[in-house]
Tab-separated table of C-alpha atoms in Angstrom:
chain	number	residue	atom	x	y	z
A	1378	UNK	CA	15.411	-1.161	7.980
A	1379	UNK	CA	19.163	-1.561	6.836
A	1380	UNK	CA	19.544	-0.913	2.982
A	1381	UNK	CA	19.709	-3.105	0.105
A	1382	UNK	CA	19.052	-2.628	-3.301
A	1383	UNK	CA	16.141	-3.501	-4.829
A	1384	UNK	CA	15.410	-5.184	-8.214
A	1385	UNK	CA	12.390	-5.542	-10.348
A	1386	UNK	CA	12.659	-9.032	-12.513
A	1387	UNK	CA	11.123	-8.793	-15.764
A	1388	UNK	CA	12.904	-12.039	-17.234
A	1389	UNK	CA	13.900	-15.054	-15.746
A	1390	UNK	CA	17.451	-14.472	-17.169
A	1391	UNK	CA	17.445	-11.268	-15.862
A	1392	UNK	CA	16.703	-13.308	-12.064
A	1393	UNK	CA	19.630	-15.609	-13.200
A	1394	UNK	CA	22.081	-12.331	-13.703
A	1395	UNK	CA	21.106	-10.600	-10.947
A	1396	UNK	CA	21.633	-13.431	-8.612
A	1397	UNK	CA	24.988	-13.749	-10.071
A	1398	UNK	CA	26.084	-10.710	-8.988
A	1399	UNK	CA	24.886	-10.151	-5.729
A	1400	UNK	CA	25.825	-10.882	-2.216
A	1401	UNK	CA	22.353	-12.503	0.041
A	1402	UNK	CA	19.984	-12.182	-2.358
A	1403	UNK	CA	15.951	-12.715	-1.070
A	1404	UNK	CA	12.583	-12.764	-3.408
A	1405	UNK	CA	9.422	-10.800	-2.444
A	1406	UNK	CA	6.445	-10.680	-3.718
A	1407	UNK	CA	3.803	-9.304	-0.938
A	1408	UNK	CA	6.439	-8.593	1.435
A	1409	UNK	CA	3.850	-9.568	4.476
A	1410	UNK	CA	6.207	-11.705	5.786
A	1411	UNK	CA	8.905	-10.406	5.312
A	1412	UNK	CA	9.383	-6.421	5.743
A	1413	UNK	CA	8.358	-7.299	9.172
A	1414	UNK	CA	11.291	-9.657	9.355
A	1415	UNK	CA	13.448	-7.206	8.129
A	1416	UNK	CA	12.371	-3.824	10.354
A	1417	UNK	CA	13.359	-6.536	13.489
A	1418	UNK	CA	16.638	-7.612	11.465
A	1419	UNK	CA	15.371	-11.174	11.559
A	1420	UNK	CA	16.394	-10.946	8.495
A	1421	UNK	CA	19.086	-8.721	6.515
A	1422	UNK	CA	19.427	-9.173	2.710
A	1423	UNK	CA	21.516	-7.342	0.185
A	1424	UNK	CA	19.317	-7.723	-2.643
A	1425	UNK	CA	15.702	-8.086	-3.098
A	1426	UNK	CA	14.344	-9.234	-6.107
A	1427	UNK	CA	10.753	-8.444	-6.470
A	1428	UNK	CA	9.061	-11.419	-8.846
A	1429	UNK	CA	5.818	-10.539	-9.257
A	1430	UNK	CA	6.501	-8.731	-12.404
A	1431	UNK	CA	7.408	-12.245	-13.624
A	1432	UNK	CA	5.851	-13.989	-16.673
A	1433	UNK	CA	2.762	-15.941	-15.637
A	1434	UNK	CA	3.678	-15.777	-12.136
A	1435	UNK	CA	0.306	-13.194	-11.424
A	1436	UNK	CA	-2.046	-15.589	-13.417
A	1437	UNK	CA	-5.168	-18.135	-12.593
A	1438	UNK	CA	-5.184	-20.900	-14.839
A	1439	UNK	CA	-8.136	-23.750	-15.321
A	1440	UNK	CA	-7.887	-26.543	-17.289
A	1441	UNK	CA	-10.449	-29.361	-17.273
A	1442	UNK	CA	-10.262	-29.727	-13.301
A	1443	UNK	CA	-6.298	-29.114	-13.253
A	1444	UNK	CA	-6.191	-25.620	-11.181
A	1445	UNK	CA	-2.518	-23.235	-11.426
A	1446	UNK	CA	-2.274	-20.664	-9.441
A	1447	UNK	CA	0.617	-18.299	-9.717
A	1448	UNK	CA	2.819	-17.354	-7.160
A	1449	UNK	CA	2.299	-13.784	-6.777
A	1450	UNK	CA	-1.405	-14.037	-7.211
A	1451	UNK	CA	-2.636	-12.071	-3.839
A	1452	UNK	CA	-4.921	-13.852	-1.157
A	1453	UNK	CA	-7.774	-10.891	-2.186
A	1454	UNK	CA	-7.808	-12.271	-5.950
A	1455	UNK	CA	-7.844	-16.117	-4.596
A	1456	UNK	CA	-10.662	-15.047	-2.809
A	1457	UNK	CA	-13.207	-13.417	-5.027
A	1458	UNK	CA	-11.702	-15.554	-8.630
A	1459	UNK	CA	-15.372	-16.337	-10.106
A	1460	UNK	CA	-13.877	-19.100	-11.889
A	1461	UNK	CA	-11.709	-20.878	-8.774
A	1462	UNK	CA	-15.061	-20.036	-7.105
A	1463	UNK	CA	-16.955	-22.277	-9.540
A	1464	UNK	CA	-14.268	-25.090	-9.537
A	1465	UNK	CA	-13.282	-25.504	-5.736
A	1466	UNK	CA	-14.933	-22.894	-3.501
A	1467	UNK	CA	-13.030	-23.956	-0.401
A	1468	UNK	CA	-9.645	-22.356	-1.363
A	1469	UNK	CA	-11.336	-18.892	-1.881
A	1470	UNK	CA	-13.171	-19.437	1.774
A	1471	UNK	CA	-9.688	-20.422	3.326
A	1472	UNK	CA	-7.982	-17.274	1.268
A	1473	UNK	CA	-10.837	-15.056	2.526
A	1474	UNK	CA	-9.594	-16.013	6.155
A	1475	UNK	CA	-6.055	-14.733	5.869
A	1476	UNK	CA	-4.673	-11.928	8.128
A	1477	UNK	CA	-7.159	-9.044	6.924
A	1478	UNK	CA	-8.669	-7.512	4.009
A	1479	UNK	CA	-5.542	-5.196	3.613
A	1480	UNK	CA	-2.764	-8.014	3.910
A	1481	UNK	CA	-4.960	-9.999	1.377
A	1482	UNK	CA	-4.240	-7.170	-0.883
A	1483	UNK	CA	-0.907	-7.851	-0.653
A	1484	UNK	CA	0.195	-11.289	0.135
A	1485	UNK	CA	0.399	-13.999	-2.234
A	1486	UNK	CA	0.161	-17.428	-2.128
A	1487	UNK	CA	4.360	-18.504	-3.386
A	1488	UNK	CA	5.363	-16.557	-0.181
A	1489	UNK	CA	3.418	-17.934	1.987
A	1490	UNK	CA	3.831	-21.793	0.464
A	1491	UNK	CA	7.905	-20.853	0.526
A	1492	UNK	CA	7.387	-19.418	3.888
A	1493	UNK	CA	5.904	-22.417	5.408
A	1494	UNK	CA	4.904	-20.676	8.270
A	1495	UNK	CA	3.207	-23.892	10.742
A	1496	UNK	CA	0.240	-21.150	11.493
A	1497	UNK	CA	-0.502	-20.125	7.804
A	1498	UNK	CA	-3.940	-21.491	5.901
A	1499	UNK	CA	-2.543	-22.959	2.963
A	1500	UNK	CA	-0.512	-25.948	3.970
A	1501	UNK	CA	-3.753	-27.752	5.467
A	1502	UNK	CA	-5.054	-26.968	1.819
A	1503	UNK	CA	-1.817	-28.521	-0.309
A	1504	UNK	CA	-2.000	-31.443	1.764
A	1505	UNK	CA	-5.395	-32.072	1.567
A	1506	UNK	CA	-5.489	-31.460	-2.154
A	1507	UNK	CA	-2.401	-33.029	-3.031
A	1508	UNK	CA	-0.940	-30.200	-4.351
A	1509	UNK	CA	2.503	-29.749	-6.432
A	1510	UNK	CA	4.554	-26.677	-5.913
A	1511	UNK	CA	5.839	-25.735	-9.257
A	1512	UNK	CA	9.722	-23.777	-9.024
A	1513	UNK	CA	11.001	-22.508	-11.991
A	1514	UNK	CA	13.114	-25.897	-12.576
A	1515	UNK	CA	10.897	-28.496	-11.547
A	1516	UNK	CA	7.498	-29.938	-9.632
A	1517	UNK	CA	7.679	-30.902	-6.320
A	1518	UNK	CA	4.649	-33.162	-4.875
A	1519	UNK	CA	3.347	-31.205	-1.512
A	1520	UNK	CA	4.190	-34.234	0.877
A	1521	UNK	CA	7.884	-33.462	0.237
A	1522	UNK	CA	8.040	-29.944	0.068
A	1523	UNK	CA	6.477	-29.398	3.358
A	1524	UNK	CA	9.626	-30.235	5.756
A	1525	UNK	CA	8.690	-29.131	8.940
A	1526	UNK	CA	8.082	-25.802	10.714
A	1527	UNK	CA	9.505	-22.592	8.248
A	1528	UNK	CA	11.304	-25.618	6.179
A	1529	UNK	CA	11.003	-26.647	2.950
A	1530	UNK	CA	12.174	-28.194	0.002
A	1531	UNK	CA	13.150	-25.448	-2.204
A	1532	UNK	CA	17.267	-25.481	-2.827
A	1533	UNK	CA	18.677	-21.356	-1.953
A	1534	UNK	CA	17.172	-18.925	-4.392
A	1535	UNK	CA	15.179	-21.724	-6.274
A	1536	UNK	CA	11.618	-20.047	-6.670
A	1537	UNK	CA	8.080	-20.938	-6.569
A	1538	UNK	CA	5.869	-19.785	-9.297
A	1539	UNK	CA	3.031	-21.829	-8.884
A	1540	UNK	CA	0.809	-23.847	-7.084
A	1541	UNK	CA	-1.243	-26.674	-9.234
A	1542	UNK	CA	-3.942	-29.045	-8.105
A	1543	UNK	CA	-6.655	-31.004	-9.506
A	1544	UNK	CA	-10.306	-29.568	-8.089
A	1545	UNK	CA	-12.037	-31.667	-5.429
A	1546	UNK	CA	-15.521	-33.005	-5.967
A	1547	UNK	CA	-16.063	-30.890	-2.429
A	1548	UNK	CA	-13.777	-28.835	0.084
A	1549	UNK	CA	-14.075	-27.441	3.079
A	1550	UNK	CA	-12.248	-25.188	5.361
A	1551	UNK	CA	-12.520	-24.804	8.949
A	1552	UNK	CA	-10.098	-22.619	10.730
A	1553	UNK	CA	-10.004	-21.479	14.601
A	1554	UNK	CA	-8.179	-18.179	14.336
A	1555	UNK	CA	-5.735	-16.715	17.301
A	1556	UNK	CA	-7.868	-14.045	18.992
A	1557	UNK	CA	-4.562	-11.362	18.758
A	1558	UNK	CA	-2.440	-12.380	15.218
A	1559	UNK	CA	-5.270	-13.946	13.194
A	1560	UNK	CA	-3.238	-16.915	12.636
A	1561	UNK	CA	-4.622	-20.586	12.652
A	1562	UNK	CA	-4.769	-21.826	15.773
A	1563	UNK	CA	-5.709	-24.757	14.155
A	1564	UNK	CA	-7.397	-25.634	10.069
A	1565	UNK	CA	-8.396	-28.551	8.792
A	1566	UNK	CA	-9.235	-28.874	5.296
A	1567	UNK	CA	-11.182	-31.919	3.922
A	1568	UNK	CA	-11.163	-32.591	0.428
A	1569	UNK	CA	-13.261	-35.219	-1.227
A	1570	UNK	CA	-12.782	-36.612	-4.269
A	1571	UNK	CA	-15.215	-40.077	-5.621
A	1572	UNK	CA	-15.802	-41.294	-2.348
A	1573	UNK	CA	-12.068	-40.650	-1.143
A	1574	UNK	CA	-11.221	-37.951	1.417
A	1575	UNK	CA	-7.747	-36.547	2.433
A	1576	UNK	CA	-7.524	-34.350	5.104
A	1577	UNK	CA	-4.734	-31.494	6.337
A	1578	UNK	CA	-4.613	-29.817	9.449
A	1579	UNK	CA	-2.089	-26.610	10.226
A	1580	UNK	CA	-1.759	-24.017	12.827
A	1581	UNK	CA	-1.376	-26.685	15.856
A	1582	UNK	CA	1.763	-28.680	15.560
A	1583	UNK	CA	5.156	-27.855	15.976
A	1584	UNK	CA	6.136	-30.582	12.456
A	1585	UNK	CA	4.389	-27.790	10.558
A	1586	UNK	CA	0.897	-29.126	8.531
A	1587	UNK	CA	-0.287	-32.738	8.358
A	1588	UNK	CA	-2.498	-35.498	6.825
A	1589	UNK	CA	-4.400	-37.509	9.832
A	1590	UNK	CA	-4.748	-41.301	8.593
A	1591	UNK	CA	-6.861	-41.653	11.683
A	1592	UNK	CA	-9.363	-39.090	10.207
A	1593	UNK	CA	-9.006	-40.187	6.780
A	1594	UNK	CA	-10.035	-43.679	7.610
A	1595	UNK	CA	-13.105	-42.990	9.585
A	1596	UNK	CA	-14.431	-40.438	6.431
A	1597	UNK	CA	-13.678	-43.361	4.307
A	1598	UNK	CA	-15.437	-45.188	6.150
A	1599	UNK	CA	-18.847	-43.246	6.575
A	1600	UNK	CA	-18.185	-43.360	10.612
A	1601	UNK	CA	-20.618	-41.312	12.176
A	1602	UNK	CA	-19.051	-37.679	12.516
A	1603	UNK	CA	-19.373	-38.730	16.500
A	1604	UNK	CA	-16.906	-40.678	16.166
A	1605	UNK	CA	-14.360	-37.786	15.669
A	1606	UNK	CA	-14.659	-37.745	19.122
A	1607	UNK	CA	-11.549	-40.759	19.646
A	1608	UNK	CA	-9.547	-38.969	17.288
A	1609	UNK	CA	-5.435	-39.216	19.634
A	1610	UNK	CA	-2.727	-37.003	18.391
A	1611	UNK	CA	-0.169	-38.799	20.714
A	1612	UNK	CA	2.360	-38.976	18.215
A	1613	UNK	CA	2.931	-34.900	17.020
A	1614	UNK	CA	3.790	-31.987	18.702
A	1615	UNK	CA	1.203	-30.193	19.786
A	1616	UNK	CA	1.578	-26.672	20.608
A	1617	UNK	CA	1.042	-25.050	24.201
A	1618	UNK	CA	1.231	-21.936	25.635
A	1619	UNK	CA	-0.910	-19.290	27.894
A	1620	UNK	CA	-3.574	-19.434	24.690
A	1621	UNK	CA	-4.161	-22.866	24.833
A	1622	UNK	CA	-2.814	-26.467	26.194
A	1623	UNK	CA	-2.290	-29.354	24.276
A	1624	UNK	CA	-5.926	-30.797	25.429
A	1625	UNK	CA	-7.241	-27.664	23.636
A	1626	UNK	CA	-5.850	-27.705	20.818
A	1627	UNK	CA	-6.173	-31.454	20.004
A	1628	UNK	CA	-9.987	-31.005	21.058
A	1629	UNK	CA	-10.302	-27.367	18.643
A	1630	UNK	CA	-8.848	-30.169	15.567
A	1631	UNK	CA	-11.435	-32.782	16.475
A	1632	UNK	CA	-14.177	-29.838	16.254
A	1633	UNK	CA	-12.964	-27.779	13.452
A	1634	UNK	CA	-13.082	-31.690	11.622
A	1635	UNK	CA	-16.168	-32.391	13.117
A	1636	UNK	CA	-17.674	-29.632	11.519
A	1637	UNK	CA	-16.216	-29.807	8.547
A	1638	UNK	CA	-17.089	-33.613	7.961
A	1639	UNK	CA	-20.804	-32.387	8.893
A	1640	UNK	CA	-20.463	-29.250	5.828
A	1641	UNK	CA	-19.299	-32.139	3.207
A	1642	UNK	CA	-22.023	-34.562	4.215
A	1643	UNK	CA	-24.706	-31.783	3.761
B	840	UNK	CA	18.386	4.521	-4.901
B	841	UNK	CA	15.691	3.911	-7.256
B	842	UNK	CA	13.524	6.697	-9.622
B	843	UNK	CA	10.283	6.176	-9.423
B	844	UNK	CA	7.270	7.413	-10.853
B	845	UNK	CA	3.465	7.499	-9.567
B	846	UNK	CA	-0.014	9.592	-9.050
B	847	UNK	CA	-0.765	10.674	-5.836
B	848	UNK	CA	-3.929	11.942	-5.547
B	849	UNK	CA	-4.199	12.654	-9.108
B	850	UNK	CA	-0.673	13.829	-9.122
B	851	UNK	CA	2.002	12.972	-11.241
B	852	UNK	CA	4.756	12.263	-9.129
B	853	UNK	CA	8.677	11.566	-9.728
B	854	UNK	CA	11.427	11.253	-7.140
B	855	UNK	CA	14.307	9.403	-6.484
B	856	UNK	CA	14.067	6.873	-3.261
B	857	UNK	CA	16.225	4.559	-1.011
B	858	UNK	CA	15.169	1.312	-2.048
B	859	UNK	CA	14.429	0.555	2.119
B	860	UNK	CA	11.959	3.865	2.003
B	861	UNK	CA	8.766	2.711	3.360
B	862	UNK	CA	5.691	4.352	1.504
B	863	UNK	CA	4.470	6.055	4.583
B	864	UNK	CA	7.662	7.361	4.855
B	865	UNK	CA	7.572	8.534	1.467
B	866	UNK	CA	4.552	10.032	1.843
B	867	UNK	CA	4.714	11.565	4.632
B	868	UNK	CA	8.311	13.287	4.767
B	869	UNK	CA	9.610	13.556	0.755
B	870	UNK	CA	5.534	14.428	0.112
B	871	UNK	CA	4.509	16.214	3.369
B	872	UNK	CA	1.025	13.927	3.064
B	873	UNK	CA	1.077	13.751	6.729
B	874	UNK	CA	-2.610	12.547	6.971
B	875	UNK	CA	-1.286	8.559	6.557
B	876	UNK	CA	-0.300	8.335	10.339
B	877	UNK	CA	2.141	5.514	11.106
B	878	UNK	CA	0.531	4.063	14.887
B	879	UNK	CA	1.967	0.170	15.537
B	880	UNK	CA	4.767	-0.345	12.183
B	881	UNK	CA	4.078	-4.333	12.451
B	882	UNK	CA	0.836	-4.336	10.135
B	883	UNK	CA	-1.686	-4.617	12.345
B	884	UNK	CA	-3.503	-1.150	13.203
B	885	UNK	CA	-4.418	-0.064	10.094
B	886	UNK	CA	-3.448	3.488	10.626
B	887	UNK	CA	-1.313	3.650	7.850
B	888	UNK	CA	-4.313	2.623	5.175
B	889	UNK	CA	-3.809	4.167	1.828
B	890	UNK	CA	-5.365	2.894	-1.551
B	891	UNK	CA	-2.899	1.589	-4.480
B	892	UNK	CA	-4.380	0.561	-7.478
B	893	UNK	CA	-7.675	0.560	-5.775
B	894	UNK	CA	-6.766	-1.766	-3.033
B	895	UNK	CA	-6.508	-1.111	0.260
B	896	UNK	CA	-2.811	-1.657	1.363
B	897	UNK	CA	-1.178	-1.042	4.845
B	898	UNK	CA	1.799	1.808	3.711
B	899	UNK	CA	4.030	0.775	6.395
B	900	UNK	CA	4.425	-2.706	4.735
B	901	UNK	CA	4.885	-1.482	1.715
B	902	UNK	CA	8.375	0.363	0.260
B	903	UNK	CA	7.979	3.161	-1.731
B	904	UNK	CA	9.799	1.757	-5.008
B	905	UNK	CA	7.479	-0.779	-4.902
B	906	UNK	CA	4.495	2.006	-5.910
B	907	UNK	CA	6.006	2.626	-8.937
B	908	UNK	CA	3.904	3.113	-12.044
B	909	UNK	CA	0.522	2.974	-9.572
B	910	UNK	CA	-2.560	5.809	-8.491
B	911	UNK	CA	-1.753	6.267	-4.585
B	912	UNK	CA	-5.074	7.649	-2.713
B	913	UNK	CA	-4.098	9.458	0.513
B	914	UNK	CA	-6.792	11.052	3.174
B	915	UNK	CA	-5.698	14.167	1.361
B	916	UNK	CA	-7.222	12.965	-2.082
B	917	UNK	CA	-10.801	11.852	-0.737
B	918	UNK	CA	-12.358	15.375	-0.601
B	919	UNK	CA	-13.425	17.682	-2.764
B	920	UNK	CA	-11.940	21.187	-1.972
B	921	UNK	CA	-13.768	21.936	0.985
B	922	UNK	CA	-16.511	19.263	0.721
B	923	UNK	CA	-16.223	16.809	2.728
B	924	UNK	CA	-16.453	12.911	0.796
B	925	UNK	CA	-19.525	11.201	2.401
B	926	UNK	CA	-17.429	9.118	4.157
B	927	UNK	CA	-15.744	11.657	5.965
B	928	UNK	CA	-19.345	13.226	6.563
B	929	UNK	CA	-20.845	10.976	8.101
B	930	UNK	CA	-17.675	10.261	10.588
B	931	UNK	CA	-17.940	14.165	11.107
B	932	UNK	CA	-22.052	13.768	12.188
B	933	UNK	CA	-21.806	10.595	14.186
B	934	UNK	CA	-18.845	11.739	15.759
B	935	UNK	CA	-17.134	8.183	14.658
B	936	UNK	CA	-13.621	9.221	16.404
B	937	UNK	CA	-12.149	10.283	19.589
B	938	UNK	CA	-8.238	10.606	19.392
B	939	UNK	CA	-8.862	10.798	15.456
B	940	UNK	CA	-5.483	9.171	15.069
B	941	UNK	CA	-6.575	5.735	13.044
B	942	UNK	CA	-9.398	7.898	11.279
B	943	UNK	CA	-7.466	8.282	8.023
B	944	UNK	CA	-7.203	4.866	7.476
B	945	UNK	CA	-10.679	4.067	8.590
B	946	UNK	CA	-11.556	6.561	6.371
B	947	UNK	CA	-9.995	5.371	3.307
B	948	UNK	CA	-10.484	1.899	4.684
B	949	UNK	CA	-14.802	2.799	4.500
B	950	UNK	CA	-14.408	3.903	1.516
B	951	UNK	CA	-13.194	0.841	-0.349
B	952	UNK	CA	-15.654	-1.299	1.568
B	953	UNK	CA	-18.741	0.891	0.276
B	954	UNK	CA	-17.903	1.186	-3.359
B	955	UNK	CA	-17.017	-3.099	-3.094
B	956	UNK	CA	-20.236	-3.705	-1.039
B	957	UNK	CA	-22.067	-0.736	-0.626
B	958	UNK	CA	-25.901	-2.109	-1.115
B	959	UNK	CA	-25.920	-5.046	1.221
B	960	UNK	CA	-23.399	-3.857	4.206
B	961	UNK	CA	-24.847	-4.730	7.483
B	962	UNK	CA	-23.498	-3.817	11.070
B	963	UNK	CA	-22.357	-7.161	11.394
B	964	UNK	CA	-20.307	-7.370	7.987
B	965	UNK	CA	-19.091	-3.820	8.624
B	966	UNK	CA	-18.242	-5.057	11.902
B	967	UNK	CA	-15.994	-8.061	10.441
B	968	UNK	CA	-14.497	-5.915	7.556
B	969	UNK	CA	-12.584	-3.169	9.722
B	970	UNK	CA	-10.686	-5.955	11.592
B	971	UNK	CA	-7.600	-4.567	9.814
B	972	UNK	CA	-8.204	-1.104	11.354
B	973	UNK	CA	-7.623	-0.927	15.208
B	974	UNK	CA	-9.004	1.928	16.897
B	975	UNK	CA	-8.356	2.388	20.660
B	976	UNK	CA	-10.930	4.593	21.580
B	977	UNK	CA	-14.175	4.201	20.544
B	978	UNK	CA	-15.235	0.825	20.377
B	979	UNK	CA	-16.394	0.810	17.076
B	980	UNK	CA	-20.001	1.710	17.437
B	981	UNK	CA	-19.992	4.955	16.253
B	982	UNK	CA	-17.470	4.359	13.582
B	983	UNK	CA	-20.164	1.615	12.182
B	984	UNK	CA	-22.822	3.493	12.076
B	985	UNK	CA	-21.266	6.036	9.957
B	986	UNK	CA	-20.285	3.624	7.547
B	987	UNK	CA	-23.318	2.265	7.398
B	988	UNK	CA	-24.486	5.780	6.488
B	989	UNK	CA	-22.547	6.904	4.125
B	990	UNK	CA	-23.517	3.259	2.520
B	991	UNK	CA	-26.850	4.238	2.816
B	992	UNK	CA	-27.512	0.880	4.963
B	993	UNK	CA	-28.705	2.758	7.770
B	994	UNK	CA	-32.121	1.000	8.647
B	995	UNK	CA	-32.563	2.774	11.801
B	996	UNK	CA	-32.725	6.014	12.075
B	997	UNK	CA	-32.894	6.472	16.228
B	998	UNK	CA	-29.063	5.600	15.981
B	999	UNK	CA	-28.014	8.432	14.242
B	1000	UNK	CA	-26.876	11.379	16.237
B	1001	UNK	CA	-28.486	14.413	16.633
């Protein structure tokens, strides 16, 4: 790995100096992502500024049904949080589904959002819950942070310290997992709120996560979970390669939904 | 270079580090704990397993200066002197290794999974647990039944070894 120097933020005007001062500056929290990226020399920064010593940005917060999460809370604590448990159960099933129990322990939830990796858990989860991705500066509603594969909204060195959402009546998570990496070969999350659903599906398209109207309407609707069946994704891009075509994956997103529509309804 | 300051096994610990120092690397060649093997560097094999803070982390994803101020468990801090921990005793009776070169980390890897789940481990949960721990030579079944051991969730006792 080439060297840089290495910071640990205690303030946010501390971040602000430090910035100031140095050449390409990059946050980590977990590092899961990216010390990988930086043994290959993907990526090389000068500077990294380690943020999970930040204030608040490690905490769980639930008010009412208005859930914050903090940035550099890990994957393991999203997983076994009694309270998140108790408020919206699916998150901690789709947290307890990341990479494995090791990389839980150190990846958190702001890099992977800022990552925006098309494969990762959590997008399917933002959409689906409608989530806003809280930067140190402002709030940023999920549908236009999410920008497309490893894109989003965030402006350089802006930062994401937490992820806020109001609790579903019901959730559910249904991921198919790539046999080697772990990675979603396809999710779809289904959140239901009154008698509204909202759905988000990740790990098969090339435009990153997405909302399925198509799937929406027919769980509005109380269409027989059969019906799933019809479900066209003619107008993304599917991913295809030796582990699966595009038939297969389109048909794992009609079963992972399928099954997911049959959880909610139980 | 950053000074940083930890316990490793139980030992206080201060050195000065490149900030890029991986904590395997640390361990192994500033602390000579050469147990923590490094085996694939990408975070996937698991061989590399040490505890910080009582979590299971993968030291060659991890830089040194970023254990500062934590406990570090190595394989070197699981024993007692010359007794064995039960984990490593039952590996040692069900002869749970061939090569022996992802053992550390399976070792410290079991060990965290009993004290979390000890009671109600089953071969199936074991099974689904050591997914971040790759060993190439055994296929596993061994390896499970001495975790399932040392858990004390051993129902039947034809599997174990003589």
């Amino acid at each position: 790995m080439r060297p840089f120097t290495y910071h640990r933020l205690v303030s946010d005007a501390e971040r602000r100096t430090v910035l100031q001062s140095s050449g390409d500056a990059k946050y980590i929290s977990g590092g899961m992502t990216l010390l990988p990226s930086m043994k290959l020399g993907l990526t090389v920064p000068s500077d990294l500024l380690d943020v999970t010593g930040l204030p608040g940005m490690r905490d769980i917060s639930i008010e009412g049904r208005r859930v914050r999460i903090g940035a550099a809370v890990t994957h393991a604590r999203i997983a076994e949080d009694a309270a998140l448990r108790a408020i919206c159960p699916a998150i901690c099933d789709l947290a307890r589904q990341i990479g494995d129990r090791h990389v839980r322990n150190r990846g958190t939830i702001g890099g992977s959002v800022a990552n925006n990796d098309p494969a990762a858990d959590y997008p399917a989860a933002l959409l689906s819950l409608d989530a806003s991705i809280q930067t140190e500066t402002r709030s940023i509603a999920v549908a236009d942070f999410l920008c497309g594969m490893f894109e989003t909204a965030l402006d350089e060195h802006e930062l994401v310290t937490a992820i806020s959402f109001e609790a579903p009546d019901a959730a559910r998570y249904e991921k198919f997992p790539h046999p080697a990496s772990g990675y979603a070969m396809a999710g779809v999350f289904i959140a239901r709120t009154g008698g509204s659903y909202r759905t988000g599906i990740t790990g098969a398209s090339g435009q990153g996560a997405f909302r399925c109207a198509d799937m929406e309407r027919l769980l509005n609707a109380g269409a027989p979970v059969e019906e799933f069946a019809s479900l066209g994704f003619d107008d993304l891009v599917i991913f295809e390669d030796r582990f699966g075509s595009r038939a297969y994956r389109e048909n794992l997103i009609r079963v992972l939904a399928h099954r997911a529509a049959v959880h909610l309804r139980s | 270079m950053s000074d940083i300051e930890l316990s490793i096994n139980g030992k206080r610990v201060r050195r000065s580090v490149e900030d890029h120092q991986l904590l395997v690397s640390f361990l192994r060649e500033d602390l000579g704990l050469t147990g923590t093997h490094v085996g694939c560097d990408t975070t996937q094999c698991g061989a590399c397993v040490v505890s910080v803070d009582g979590a299971t982390v993968k030291s060659c994803t991890m830089l040194a200066v970023q254990a500062h101020d934590t406990a570090v468990t190595t394989i070197e801090g699981v024993s007692s002197g010359a007794t064995l921990h039960a984990v490593q005793d039952a590996f040692h009776r069900h002869h749970a290794l061939q090569c022996g070169y992802c053992t550390a980390g399976l070792v410290i890897t079991a060990i965290d999974l009993i004290e979390r789940e000890g009671g109600q481990l089953t071969r199936e949960t074991v099974a689904h647990t050591l997914k971040g721990n790759l060993c190439r030579c055994t296929g596993y079944q061994n390896i499970i039944t001495a975790i399932l051991d040392a858990a004390g969730c051993l129902s039947a006792p034809a599997q174990v070894a003589q």
